[in-house]
PDB file of C-alpha atoms in Angstrom:
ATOM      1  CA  UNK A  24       0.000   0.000   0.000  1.00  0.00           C
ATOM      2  CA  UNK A  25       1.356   3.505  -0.892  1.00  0.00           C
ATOM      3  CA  UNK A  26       0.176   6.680   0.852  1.00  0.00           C
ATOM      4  CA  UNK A  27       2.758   8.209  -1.625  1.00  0.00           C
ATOM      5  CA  UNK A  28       6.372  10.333  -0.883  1.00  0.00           C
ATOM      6  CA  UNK A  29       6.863  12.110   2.512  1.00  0.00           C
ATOM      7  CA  UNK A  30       8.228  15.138   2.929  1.00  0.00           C
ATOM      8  CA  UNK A  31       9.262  16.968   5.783  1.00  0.00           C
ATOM      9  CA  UNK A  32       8.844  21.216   5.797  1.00  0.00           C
ATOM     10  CA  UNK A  33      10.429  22.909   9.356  1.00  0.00           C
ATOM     11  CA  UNK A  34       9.648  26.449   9.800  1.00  0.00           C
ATOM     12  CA  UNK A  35      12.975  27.679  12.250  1.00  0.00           C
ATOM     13  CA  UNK A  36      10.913  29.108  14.896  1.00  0.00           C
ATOM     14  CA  UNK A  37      13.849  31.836  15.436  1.00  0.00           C
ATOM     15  CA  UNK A  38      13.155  33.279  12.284  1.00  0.00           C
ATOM     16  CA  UNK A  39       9.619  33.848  13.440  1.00  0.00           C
ATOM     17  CA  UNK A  40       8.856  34.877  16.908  1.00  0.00           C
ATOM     18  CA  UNK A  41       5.600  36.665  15.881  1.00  0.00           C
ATOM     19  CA  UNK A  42       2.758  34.176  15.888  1.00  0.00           C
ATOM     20  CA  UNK A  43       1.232  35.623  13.019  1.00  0.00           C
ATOM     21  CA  UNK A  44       3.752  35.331  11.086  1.00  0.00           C
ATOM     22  CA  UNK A  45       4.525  32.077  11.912  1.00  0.00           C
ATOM     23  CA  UNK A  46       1.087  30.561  10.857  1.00  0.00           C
ATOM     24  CA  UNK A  47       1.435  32.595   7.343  1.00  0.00           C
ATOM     25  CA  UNK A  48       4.704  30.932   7.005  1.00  0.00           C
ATOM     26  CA  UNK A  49       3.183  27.241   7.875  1.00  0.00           C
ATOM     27  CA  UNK A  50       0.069  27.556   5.618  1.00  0.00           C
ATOM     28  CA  UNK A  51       2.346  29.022   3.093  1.00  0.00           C
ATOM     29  CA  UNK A  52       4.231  26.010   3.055  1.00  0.00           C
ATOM     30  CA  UNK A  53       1.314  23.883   2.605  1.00  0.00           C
ATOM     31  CA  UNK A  54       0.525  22.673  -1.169  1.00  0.00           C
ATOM     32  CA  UNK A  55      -2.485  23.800  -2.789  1.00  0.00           C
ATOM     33  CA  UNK A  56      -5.280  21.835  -1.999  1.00  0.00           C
ATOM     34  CA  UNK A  57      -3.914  20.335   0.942  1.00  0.00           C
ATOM     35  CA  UNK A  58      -5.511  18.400   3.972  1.00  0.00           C
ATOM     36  CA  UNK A  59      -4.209  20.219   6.926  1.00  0.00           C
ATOM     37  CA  UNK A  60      -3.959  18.956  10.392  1.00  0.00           C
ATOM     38  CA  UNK A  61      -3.190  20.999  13.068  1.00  0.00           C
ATOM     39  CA  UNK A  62      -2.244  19.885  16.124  1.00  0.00           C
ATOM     40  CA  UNK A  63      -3.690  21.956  18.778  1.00  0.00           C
ATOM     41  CA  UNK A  64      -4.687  21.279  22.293  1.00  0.00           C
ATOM     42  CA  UNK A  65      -7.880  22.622  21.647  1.00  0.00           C
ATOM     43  CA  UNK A  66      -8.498  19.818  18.927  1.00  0.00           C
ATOM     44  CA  UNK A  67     -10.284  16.443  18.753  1.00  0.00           C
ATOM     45  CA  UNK A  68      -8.241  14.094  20.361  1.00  0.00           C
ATOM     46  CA  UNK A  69      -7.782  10.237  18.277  1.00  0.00           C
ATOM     47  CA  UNK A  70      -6.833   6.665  18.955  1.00  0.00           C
ATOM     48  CA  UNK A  71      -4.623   5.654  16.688  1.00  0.00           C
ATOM     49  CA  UNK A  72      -7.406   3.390  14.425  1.00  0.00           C
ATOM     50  CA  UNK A  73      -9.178   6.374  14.146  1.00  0.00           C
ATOM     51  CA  UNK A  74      -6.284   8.716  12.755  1.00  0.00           C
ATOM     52  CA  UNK A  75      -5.386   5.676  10.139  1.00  0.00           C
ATOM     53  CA  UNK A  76      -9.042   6.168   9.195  1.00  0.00           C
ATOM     54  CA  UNK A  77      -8.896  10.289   9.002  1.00  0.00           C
ATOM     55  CA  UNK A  78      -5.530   9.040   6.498  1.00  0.00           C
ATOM     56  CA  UNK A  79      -7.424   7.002   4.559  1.00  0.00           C
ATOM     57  CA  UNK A  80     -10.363   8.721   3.900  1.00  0.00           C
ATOM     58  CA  UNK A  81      -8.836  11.665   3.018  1.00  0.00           C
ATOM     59  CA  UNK A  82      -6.109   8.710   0.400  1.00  0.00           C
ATOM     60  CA  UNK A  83      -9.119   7.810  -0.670  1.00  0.00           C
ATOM     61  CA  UNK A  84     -11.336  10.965  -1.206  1.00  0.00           C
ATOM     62  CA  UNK A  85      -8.322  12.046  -3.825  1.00  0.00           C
ATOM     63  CA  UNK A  86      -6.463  14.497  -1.694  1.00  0.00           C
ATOM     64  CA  UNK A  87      -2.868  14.250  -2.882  1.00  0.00           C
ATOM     65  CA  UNK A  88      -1.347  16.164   0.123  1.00  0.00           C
ATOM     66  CA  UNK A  89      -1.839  15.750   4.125  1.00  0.00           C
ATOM     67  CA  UNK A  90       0.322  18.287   6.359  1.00  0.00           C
ATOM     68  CA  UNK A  91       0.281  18.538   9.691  1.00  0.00           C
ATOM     69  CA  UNK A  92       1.351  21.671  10.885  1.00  0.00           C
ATOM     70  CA  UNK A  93       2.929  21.560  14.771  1.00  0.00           C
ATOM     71  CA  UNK A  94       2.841  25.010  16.081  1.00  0.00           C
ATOM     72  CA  UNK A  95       5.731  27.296  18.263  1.00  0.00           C
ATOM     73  CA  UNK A  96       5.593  27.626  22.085  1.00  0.00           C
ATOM     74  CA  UNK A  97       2.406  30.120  21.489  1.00  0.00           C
ATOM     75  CA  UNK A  98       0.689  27.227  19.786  1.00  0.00           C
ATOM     76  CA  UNK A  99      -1.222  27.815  16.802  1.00  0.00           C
ATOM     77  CA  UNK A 100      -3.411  31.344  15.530  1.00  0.00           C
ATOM     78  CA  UNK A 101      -7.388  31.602  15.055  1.00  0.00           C
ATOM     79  CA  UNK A 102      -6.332  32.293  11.311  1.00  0.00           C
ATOM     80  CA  UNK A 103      -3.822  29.085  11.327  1.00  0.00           C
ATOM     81  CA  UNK A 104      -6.912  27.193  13.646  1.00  0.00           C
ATOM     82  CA  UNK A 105      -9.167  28.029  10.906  1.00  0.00           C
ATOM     83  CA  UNK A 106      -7.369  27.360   7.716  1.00  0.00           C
ATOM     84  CA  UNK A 107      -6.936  24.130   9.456  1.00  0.00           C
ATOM     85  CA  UNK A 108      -9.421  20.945   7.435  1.00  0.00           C
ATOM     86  CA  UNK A 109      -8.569  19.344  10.774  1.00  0.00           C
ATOM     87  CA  UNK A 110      -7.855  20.047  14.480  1.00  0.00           C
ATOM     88  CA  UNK A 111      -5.638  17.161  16.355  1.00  0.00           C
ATOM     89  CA  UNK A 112      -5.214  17.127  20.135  1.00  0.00           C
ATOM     90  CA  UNK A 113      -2.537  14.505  21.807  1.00  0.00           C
ATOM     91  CA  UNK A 114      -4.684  15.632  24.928  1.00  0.00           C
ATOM     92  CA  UNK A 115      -5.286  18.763  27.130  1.00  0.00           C
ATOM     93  CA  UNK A 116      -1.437  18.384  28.116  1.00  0.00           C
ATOM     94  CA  UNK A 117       1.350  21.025  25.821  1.00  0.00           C
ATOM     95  CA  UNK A 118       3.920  19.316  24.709  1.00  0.00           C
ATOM     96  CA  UNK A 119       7.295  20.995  23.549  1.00  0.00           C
ATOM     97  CA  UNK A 120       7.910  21.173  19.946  1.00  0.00           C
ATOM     98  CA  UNK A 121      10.298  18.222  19.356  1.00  0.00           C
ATOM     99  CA  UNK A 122       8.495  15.902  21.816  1.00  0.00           C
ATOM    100  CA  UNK A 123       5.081  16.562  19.773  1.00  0.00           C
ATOM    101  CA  UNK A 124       7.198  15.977  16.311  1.00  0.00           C
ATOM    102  CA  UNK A 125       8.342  12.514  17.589  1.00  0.00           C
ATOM    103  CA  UNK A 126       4.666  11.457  18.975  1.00  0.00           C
ATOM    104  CA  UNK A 127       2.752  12.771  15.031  1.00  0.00           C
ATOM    105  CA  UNK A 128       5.710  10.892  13.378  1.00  0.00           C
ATOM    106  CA  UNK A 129       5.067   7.688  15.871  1.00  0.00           C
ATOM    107  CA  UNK A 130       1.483   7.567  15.435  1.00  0.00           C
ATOM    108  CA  UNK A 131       1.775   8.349  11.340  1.00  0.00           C
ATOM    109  CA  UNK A 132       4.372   5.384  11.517  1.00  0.00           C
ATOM    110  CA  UNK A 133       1.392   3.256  13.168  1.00  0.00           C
ATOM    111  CA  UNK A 134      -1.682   4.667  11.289  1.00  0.00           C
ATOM    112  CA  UNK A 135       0.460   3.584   7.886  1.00  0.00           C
ATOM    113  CA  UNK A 136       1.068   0.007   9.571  1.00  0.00           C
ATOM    114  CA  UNK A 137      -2.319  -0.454  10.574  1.00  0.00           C
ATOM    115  CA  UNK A 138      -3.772   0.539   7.149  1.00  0.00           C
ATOM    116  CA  UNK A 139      -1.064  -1.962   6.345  1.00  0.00           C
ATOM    117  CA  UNK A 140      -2.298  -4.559   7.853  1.00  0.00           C
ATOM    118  CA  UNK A 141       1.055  -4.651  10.519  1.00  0.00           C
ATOM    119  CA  UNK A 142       0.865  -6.183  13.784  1.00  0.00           C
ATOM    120  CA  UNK A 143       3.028  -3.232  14.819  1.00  0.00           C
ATOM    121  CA  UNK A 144       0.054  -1.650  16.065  1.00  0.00           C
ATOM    122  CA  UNK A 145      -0.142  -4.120  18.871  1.00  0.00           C
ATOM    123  CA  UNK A 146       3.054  -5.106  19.410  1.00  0.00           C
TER     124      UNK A 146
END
């Protein structure tokens, strides 16, 4: 099963202390017609079944491109949070910038295995 290339876009939150400016500069970065995820604390939190589905619905509803956008240590803008197709919470808890990148890269790495068909999900 292919869920196609992966790419990997990092915004250097030095160059961008203003939040505004920061969620220009992640939406900006975004491909037309993009899916974008959001993770916010604010957002719908997901078991890990149910973000393979939220994957594979938007596979198979023709979107070419899924980002997920992590915000700076001001979290994401109203304009970013609305832009956004999709709000994702991992729970009411903040999370520093590199810890949330390894967690959305973990549960990707699951959501593709279980849409896989991998036992890695319950491993």
């Amino acid at each position: 099963m292919a869920l196609g290339p992966v790419s990997v876009v990092e915004i250097d939150e030095r160059k961008a202390r203003d939040p505004e400016n920061q969620g220009a500069r992640l939406l900006a970065a975004a491909p037309d017609g993009a899916i974008i995820v959001a993770l916010d604390e604010r957002g719908k939190a997901l078991t890990s079944p149910k973000l393979a589905d939220l994957i594979a619905k938007t596979r198979d509803g023709g979107a070419s491109d899924m980002v997920f956008l992590i915000g700076g240590a001001d979290g994401h803008t109203d304009q970013t949070r609305r832009a956004a197709t999709h709000l994702l919470s991992f729970g009411p808890m903040v999370w520093p910038h590199a810890l949330a990148r390894v967690m959305l890269t973990e549960q990707i790495y699951r959501a593709v295995s279980i849409l896989g068909g991998s036992p890695y999900h319950r491993e």
